[in-house]
Tab-separated table of C-alpha atoms in Angstrom:
chain	number	residue	atom	x	y	z
A	1	MET	CA	4.072	-14.453	17.690
A	2	LYS	CA	6.774	-14.683	15.074
A	3	TYR	CA	6.499	-13.450	11.502
A	4	ASP	CA	8.425	-14.909	8.573
A	5	LEU	CA	8.469	-13.736	4.971
A	6	ILE	CA	9.014	-16.411	2.310
A	7	ILE	CA	9.779	-15.011	-1.153
A	8	ASP	CA	9.703	-17.189	-4.254
A	9	SER	CA	11.246	-15.383	-7.237
A	10	ARG	CA	9.971	-16.973	-10.460
A	11	PRO	CA	10.738	-16.185	-14.131
A	12	SER	CA	7.744	-13.870	-14.606
A	13	GLU	CA	6.736	-12.925	-11.073
A	14	VAL	CA	7.597	-12.847	-7.399
A	15	VAL	CA	5.272	-14.659	-4.980
A	16	ILE	CA	5.431	-13.552	-1.347
A	17	ALA	CA	4.036	-15.513	1.595
A	18	LEU	CA	3.703	-13.981	5.048
A	19	LEU	CA	3.659	-16.553	7.841
A	20	ARG	CA	2.653	-16.035	11.444
A	21	ASP	CA	3.954	-18.812	13.669
A	22	GLY	CA	4.277	-20.965	10.548
A	23	LEU	CA	0.715	-20.344	9.327
A	24	LEU	CA	0.041	-18.575	6.031
A	25	ILE	CA	-1.826	-15.308	6.646
A	26	GLU	CA	-1.061	-13.310	3.473
A	27	LEU	CA	-0.131	-14.166	-0.113
A	28	HIS	CA	1.025	-11.589	-2.671
A	29	LYS	CA	2.041	-11.791	-6.323
A	30	GLU	CA	3.969	-9.168	-8.248
A	31	LYS	CA	5.078	-9.312	-11.870
A	32	HIS	CA	8.679	-8.375	-12.610
A	33	ASP	CA	7.585	-5.764	-15.172
A	34	ASN	CA	4.799	-4.270	-13.048
A	35	ASN	CA	5.014	-0.513	-13.645
A	36	PHE	CA	1.575	0.223	-12.245
A	37	SER	CA	1.822	-0.678	-8.574
A	38	ALA	CA	-0.272	0.878	-5.834
A	39	GLY	CA	1.550	4.002	-4.685
A	40	ASP	CA	3.145	4.824	-8.051
A	41	ILE	CA	2.713	8.456	-9.120
A	42	TYR	CA	2.117	9.430	-12.768
A	43	LEU	CA	1.486	12.552	-14.773
A	44	GLY	CA	-1.873	11.635	-16.262
A	45	LYS	CA	-3.862	13.210	-19.074
A	46	VAL	CA	-7.636	13.349	-18.770
A	47	ARG	CA	-9.065	11.508	-21.772
A	48	LYS	CA	-12.719	12.102	-21.000
A	49	THR	CA	-15.129	12.788	-18.164
A	50	ASN	CA	-18.279	10.809	-17.421
A	51	PRO	CA	-20.880	12.916	-15.559
A	52	GLY	CA	-23.096	9.850	-15.062
A	53	LEU	CA	-20.352	8.140	-13.049
A	54	ASN	CA	-19.107	11.479	-11.701
A	55	ALA	CA	-15.662	10.317	-12.724
A	56	ALA	CA	-12.959	10.751	-15.330
A	57	PHE	CA	-10.876	8.352	-17.384
A	58	VAL	CA	-7.208	9.249	-17.266
A	59	ASN	CA	-4.394	8.029	-19.504
A	60	VAL	CA	-1.365	7.086	-17.395
A	61	GLY	CA	0.261	4.862	-20.012
A	62	TYR	CA	-1.540	1.630	-19.219
A	63	GLU	CA	-3.444	-0.176	-22.002
A	64	LYS	CA	-6.688	0.752	-20.227
A	65	ASP	CA	-7.408	4.249	-18.932
A	66	GLY	CA	-7.265	4.780	-15.190
A	67	PHE	CA	-10.507	5.470	-13.325
A	68	LEU	CA	-10.669	8.638	-11.211
A	69	HIS	CA	-13.853	9.287	-9.223
A	70	TYR	CA	-14.713	12.782	-8.023
A	71	LEU	CA	-14.482	11.657	-4.395
A	72	ASP	CA	-10.894	10.514	-5.028
A	73	LEU	CA	-9.794	13.999	-6.070
A	74	GLY	CA	-9.328	14.957	-2.433
A	75	PRO	CA	-10.271	18.309	-0.873
A	76	GLN	CA	-6.970	19.951	-1.911
A	77	PHE	CA	-7.288	19.053	-5.605
A	78	ASN	CA	-7.224	22.698	-6.730
A	79	SER	CA	-3.880	23.184	-4.977
A	80	TYR	CA	-2.449	20.042	-6.608
A	81	LYS	CA	-3.707	21.226	-9.985
A	82	LYS	CA	-2.113	24.654	-9.501
A	83	PHE	CA	1.176	23.128	-8.313
A	84	THR	CA	1.285	20.761	-11.299
A	85	LYS	CA	0.571	23.535	-13.810
A	86	GLN	CA	3.180	25.884	-12.338
A	87	SER	CA	5.775	23.093	-12.213
A	88	LEU	CA	5.215	22.159	-15.867
A	89	ASN	CA	5.490	25.842	-16.821
A	90	ASN	CA	8.737	26.193	-14.792
A	91	LYS	CA	7.204	28.799	-12.507
A	92	LEU	CA	8.239	26.993	-9.310
A	93	ASN	CA	11.852	26.950	-8.156
A	94	THR	CA	11.374	24.925	-4.996
A	95	ALA	CA	9.513	21.929	-3.662
A	96	SER	CA	8.799	23.821	-0.454
A	97	LEU	CA	5.165	24.675	0.195
A	98	LYS	CA	5.961	27.314	2.805
A	99	ASN	CA	5.200	30.222	0.465
A	100	PHE	CA	2.838	28.360	-1.839
A	101	LYS	CA	-0.622	29.907	-1.723
A	102	LYS	CA	-3.131	27.095	-1.451
A	103	GLU	CA	-6.370	27.204	-3.385
A	104	ALA	CA	-9.825	26.798	-1.886
A	105	THR	CA	-10.915	23.229	-1.151
A	106	ILE	CA	-13.320	21.638	-3.605
A	107	ASN	CA	-16.985	21.041	-2.810
A	108	LYS	CA	-17.413	17.480	-1.539
A	109	ASP	CA	-20.810	17.335	-3.281
A	110	GLY	CA	-19.496	18.735	-6.571
A	111	THR	CA	-19.304	17.139	-10.002
A	112	ILE	CA	-16.342	15.947	-12.012
A	113	ASN	CA	-16.888	18.604	-14.699
A	114	ASP	CA	-16.564	21.303	-12.042
A	115	ALA	CA	-12.999	20.184	-11.344
A	116	ILE	CA	-11.402	18.905	-14.556
A	117	LYS	CA	-11.916	18.772	-18.290
A	118	THR	CA	-10.671	16.667	-21.188
A	119	GLY	CA	-6.993	17.289	-21.900
A	120	ASP	CA	-6.021	18.421	-18.386
A	121	LEU	CA	-2.674	17.210	-17.057
A	122	ILE	CA	-2.957	16.050	-13.447
A	123	LEU	CA	-0.657	14.441	-10.898
A	124	THR	CA	-2.202	11.084	-10.023
A	125	GLN	CA	-1.373	8.166	-7.764
A	126	ILE	CA	-2.427	4.551	-8.251
A	127	SER	CA	-4.648	3.478	-5.370
A	128	LYS	CA	-5.625	0.102	-6.838
A	129	GLU	CA	-3.637	-1.861	-9.384
A	130	PRO	CA	-5.081	-2.905	-12.785
A	131	ILE	CA	-7.028	-6.147	-12.764
A	132	SER	CA	-8.521	-8.210	-15.576
A	133	THR	CA	-9.984	-5.786	-18.169
A	134	LYS	CA	-9.943	-2.780	-15.852
A	135	GLY	CA	-7.304	-0.096	-15.686
A	136	PRO	CA	-5.846	1.217	-12.415
A	137	ARG	CA	-7.949	3.064	-9.854
A	138	LEU	CA	-6.526	6.543	-9.328
A	139	THR	CA	-6.459	9.269	-6.725
A	140	THR	CA	-5.091	12.797	-6.842
A	141	GLU	CA	-4.720	12.974	-3.058
A	142	ILE	CA	-1.025	12.118	-3.042
A	143	SER	CA	0.490	10.343	-0.051
A	144	ILE	CA	4.110	9.285	0.446
A	145	ALA	CA	4.532	6.352	2.828
A	146	GLY	CA	7.547	5.895	5.065
A	147	ARG	CA	8.591	3.629	7.904
A	148	TYR	CA	6.969	5.547	10.744
A	149	MET	CA	4.664	8.005	9.008
A	150	ILE	CA	2.913	9.059	5.820
A	151	LEU	CA	3.506	12.510	4.351
A	152	ILE	CA	0.478	14.338	2.866
A	153	PRO	CA	1.284	17.443	0.750
A	154	PHE	CA	-1.054	20.474	0.946
A	155	SER	CA	-2.379	19.500	4.373
A	156	ASP	CA	-1.551	20.700	7.868
A	157	LYS	CA	-3.311	17.951	9.808
A	158	VAL	CA	-1.388	15.557	12.040
A	159	SER	CA	-3.294	12.344	12.776
A	160	ILE	CA	-2.268	9.153	14.498
A	161	SER	CA	-2.975	5.439	14.178
A	162	GLN	CA	-5.895	4.296	16.319
A	163	LYS	CA	-3.785	1.337	17.419
A	164	ILE	CA	-1.679	3.728	19.492
A	165	GLU	CA	-4.103	3.947	22.419
A	166	GLU	CA	-2.001	5.437	25.223
A	167	PRO	CA	-3.038	9.143	25.550
A	168	LYS	CA	0.392	10.193	26.792
A	169	GLU	CA	2.129	8.599	23.796
A	170	GLN	CA	-0.443	10.072	21.398
A	171	LYS	CA	0.240	13.534	22.795
A	172	ARG	CA	4.029	13.052	22.649
A	173	LEU	CA	4.020	11.920	19.029
A	174	LYS	CA	1.640	14.605	17.809
A	175	GLN	CA	3.563	17.397	19.531
A	176	LEU	CA	6.848	16.061	18.232
A	177	ILE	CA	5.684	15.712	14.621
A	178	ARG	CA	4.061	19.167	14.629
A	179	SER	CA	7.376	20.642	15.731
A	180	ILE	CA	9.484	19.023	12.985
A	181	LYS	CA	7.190	18.579	9.967
A	182	PRO	CA	7.697	20.894	6.975
A	183	HIS	CA	5.178	23.706	6.508
A	184	GLY	CA	2.302	22.877	4.187
A	185	PHE	CA	2.404	19.135	4.810
A	186	GLY	CA	0.206	16.860	6.885
A	187	VAL	CA	1.369	13.655	8.537
A	188	ILE	CA	-0.261	10.358	9.469
A	189	ILE	CA	1.675	8.715	12.289
A	190	ARG	CA	1.851	4.934	11.858
A	191	THR	CA	1.564	2.292	14.563
A	192	VAL	CA	5.266	1.390	14.364
A	193	ALA	CA	6.133	4.908	15.555
A	194	LEU	CA	5.089	3.865	19.072
A	195	GLY	CA	7.912	4.598	21.501
A	196	LYS	CA	10.369	5.683	18.795
A	197	LYS	CA	13.005	8.298	19.525
A	198	VAL	CA	13.070	11.799	18.055
A	199	ALA	CA	16.087	11.003	15.867
A	200	ASP	CA	14.346	8.025	14.222
A	201	LEU	CA	11.170	9.964	13.476
A	202	ASP	CA	13.059	13.012	12.254
A	203	GLN	CA	15.163	10.916	9.853
A	204	ASP	CA	12.068	9.206	8.448
A	205	LEU	CA	10.389	12.561	7.906
A	206	LYS	CA	13.489	13.933	6.160
A	207	ASN	CA	13.556	10.885	3.862
A	208	LEU	CA	9.906	11.460	2.938
A	209	TYR	CA	10.513	15.129	2.215
A	210	LYS	CA	13.452	14.188	-0.020
A	211	LYS	CA	11.075	11.962	-2.002
A	212	TRP	CA	8.711	14.914	-2.412
A	213	GLN	CA	11.638	17.033	-3.617
A	214	LYS	CA	12.475	14.390	-6.228
A	215	ILE	CA	8.819	14.247	-7.322
A	216	SER	CA	8.722	18.029	-7.669
A	217	LYS	CA	11.964	18.102	-9.653
A	218	LYS	CA	10.933	15.303	-12.007
A	219	LEU	CA	7.512	16.850	-12.578
A	220	LYS	CA	9.065	19.942	-14.194
A	221	ASP	CA	10.314	17.970	-17.215
A	222	ALA	CA	7.589	15.319	-17.244
A	223	LYS	CA	5.462	14.391	-20.213
A	224	PRO	CA	1.993	12.831	-20.078
A	225	GLN	CA	2.090	9.170	-18.994
A	226	ASN	CA	5.521	9.572	-17.359
A	227	ARG	CA	5.988	7.823	-14.030
A	228	ILE	CA	7.055	10.461	-11.545
A	229	HIS	CA	7.637	8.234	-8.543
A	230	GLY	CA	7.774	4.461	-8.120
A	231	GLU	CA	6.662	2.619	-4.995
A	232	LEU	CA	8.872	-0.002	-3.373
A	233	ASN	CA	8.581	-3.591	-4.532
A	234	LYS	CA	5.936	-5.619	-2.701
A	235	ALA	CA	8.429	-7.398	-0.462
A	236	SER	CA	9.947	-4.125	0.743
A	237	VAL	CA	6.474	-2.663	1.334
A	238	ILE	CA	5.540	-5.605	3.575
A	239	VAL	CA	8.826	-5.277	5.453
A	240	ARG	CA	8.312	-1.531	5.867
A	241	ASP	CA	4.747	-1.917	7.144
A	242	LEU	CA	5.186	-4.917	9.434
A	243	LEU	CA	8.794	-4.910	10.589
A	244	ASN	CA	9.053	-5.069	14.374
A	245	GLU	CA	10.638	-7.215	17.063
A	246	GLU	CA	8.288	-10.076	16.144
A	247	PHE	CA	9.668	-10.228	12.596
A	248	ASN	CA	11.847	-13.308	12.687
A	249	SER	CA	13.334	-13.943	9.235
A	250	ILE	CA	13.051	-13.343	5.505
A	251	TYR	CA	13.907	-16.234	3.194
A	252	VAL	CA	14.407	-15.567	-0.501
A	253	ASN	CA	15.629	-17.743	-3.383
A	254	ASN	CA	17.093	-14.935	-5.491
A	255	VAL	CA	20.484	-13.330	-4.798
A	256	GLU	CA	19.628	-9.934	-6.339
A	257	LEU	CA	16.411	-9.648	-4.351
A	258	LYS	CA	18.265	-10.666	-1.193
A	259	ILE	CA	20.776	-7.849	-1.706
A	260	GLU	CA	17.996	-5.369	-2.451
A	261	LEU	CA	16.159	-6.235	0.748
A	262	GLN	CA	19.348	-6.106	2.805
A	263	GLU	CA	20.150	-2.658	1.437
A	264	TYR	CA	16.640	-1.478	2.264
A	265	LEU	CA	16.837	-2.858	5.797
A	266	ALA	CA	20.233	-1.249	6.229
A	267	ARG	CA	18.520	2.116	5.702
A	268	ILE	CA	15.424	1.653	7.865
A	269	ALA	CA	16.548	-0.862	10.513
A	270	PRO	CA	20.264	-1.739	10.385
A	271	LYS	CA	20.014	-4.231	13.240
A	272	LYS	CA	17.555	-6.317	11.187
A	273	GLU	CA	19.721	-6.610	8.079
A	274	LYS	CA	20.883	-10.121	9.015
A	275	ILE	CA	17.372	-11.611	9.073
A	276	VAL	CA	17.433	-11.820	5.246
A	277	LYS	CA	18.623	-15.303	4.299
A	278	LEU	CA	19.216	-16.971	0.949
A	279	HIS	CA	17.441	-20.282	0.354
A	280	LYS	CA	19.993	-22.658	-1.223
A	281	LYS	CA	18.421	-26.082	-0.739
A	282	ASP	CA	17.270	-28.250	-3.654
A	283	THR	CA	13.730	-28.362	-2.249
A	284	GLN	CA	11.550	-25.551	-3.607
A	285	ILE	CA	11.329	-22.705	-1.129
A	286	PHE	CA	7.526	-22.866	-0.704
A	287	GLN	CA	7.651	-26.615	-0.141
A	288	GLN	CA	10.446	-26.228	2.381
A	289	PHE	CA	8.297	-23.960	4.542
A	290	ASN	CA	4.999	-25.802	3.956
A	291	VAL	CA	3.552	-22.862	2.002
A	292	THR	CA	2.456	-24.861	-1.061
A	293	LYS	CA	0.258	-27.168	0.998
A	294	GLN	CA	-1.320	-24.255	2.828
A	295	ILE	CA	-2.057	-22.433	-0.441
A	296	LYS	CA	-3.827	-25.508	-1.825
A	297	GLY	CA	-5.803	-25.818	1.379
A	298	ALA	CA	-6.817	-22.168	1.425
A	299	PHE	CA	-7.750	-21.862	-2.246
A	300	GLY	CA	-9.183	-25.316	-2.824
A	301	LYS	CA	-12.818	-26.365	-2.938
A	302	HIS	CA	-12.794	-27.638	0.649
A	303	VAL	CA	-11.611	-25.502	3.554
A	304	THR	CA	-11.213	-27.222	6.917
A	305	MET	CA	-12.070	-25.241	10.035
A	306	LYS	CA	-11.611	-26.015	13.733
A	307	LYS	CA	-13.450	-28.848	15.525
A	308	GLY	CA	-14.282	-30.680	12.317
A	309	THR	CA	-16.291	-27.912	10.652
A	310	TYR	CA	-15.498	-27.418	6.981
A	311	LEU	CA	-16.595	-25.271	4.054
A	312	VAL	CA	-17.368	-26.301	0.502
A	313	ILE	CA	-16.925	-23.378	-1.882
A	314	GLU	CA	-18.314	-23.515	-5.402
A	315	HIS	CA	-17.582	-20.814	-7.974
A	316	THR	CA	-20.262	-20.199	-10.598
A	317	GLU	CA	-20.551	-17.539	-13.282
A	318	ALA	CA	-23.131	-15.574	-11.314
A	319	LEU	CA	-22.096	-16.099	-7.711
A	320	HIS	CA	-20.032	-17.982	-5.129
A	321	VAL	CA	-21.817	-20.657	-3.105
A	322	ILE	CA	-20.521	-21.458	0.392
A	323	ASP	CA	-21.837	-24.584	2.105
A	324	VAL	CA	-21.085	-24.824	5.831
A	325	ASN	CA	-20.804	-28.390	7.167
A	326	SER	CA	-20.483	-29.159	10.853
A	327	GLY	CA	-18.567	-32.401	10.199
A	328	LYS	CA	-18.752	-35.779	11.890
A	329	LYS	CA	-16.728	-34.780	14.929
A	330	VAL	CA	-19.072	-31.996	15.979
A	331	ASP	CA	-21.795	-32.722	18.511
A	332	ALA	CA	-25.279	-31.978	17.208
A	333	LYS	CA	-25.868	-29.768	20.244
A	334	LYS	CA	-22.860	-27.672	19.233
A	335	ASP	CA	-24.011	-27.174	15.669
A	336	HIS	CA	-24.450	-23.491	16.509
A	337	VAL	CA	-20.736	-23.038	15.658
A	338	ALA	CA	-21.420	-23.755	11.996
A	339	LYS	CA	-24.514	-21.571	12.064
A	340	GLU	CA	-22.619	-18.671	13.573
A	341	LEU	CA	-19.913	-19.096	10.935
A	342	LEU	CA	-22.533	-18.940	8.189
A	343	VAL	CA	-23.985	-15.755	9.656
A	344	PHE	CA	-20.479	-14.242	9.768
A	345	LEU	CA	-19.863	-15.087	6.119
A	346	LEU	CA	-23.149	-13.526	5.075
A	347	LEU	CA	-22.480	-10.225	6.859
């Protein structure tokens, strides 16, 4: 399989299509002025708590307050809260957690009023971007994603992607990461770490720790609603998460974005820097790679399946209606295909 990334930079947004062997499998949109992307870290101020929802509404600078449920505080919330308070009061001189005394974990069956109150300043991360009339979904269990791993402050656990199934490789990676990770941090080892050398993993871990150092430094002078750390743009995130030997090319119609992606690839995978190519033809980039037609087919009223089966999707105010049709080309005796598809959609 070959993966291609087609990036259409428009006046107000960037639209990103991920193709697998020429077929559209993912479509992403990102506004140019999007300051509230998933992964962004803010110093939020608790505006109010709602015991009925067991949640709090937190002002992070968006027009609508962010939503923070008790279960999204994370077990180490008290340690985060202590770290944030000491940083704002200039009582911490280092980002290291080696000598930081962690607080007791919070009760998983507790209530929001047990943990925070109106006016509290808390370090929050956007887990789900704002949509429609809703503000961002928030978490206070901070995670910093890298190429091969994810760094989790105030944790000592090392876990590994379930897609890495070989026991010997699991053992190698866990032992290696435990030996090089900074004290007071947990790590989630990503699938792309499979078979990687010590030097590659060590460099990725150092880069993540540098990000934590920058977060810690910026937090000291932060004011409520300040963004402490910004996630990569959507295109770079997709490249970071999916880049492997099967990644064939990245086509983009914007020179600045091309340079940005090349610079990012130069840091994480120098040998892949040349796969970024500028689209210069008069034909629109999505039309050139048959993306426009596939988008219309995927998001239209009729969706064609294999062997003549097709779906008719109707959107109403109350619900979505999906009609499964076997089509003329399907033998009546094989109508079970459509029935099985309907069962799958209803699950």
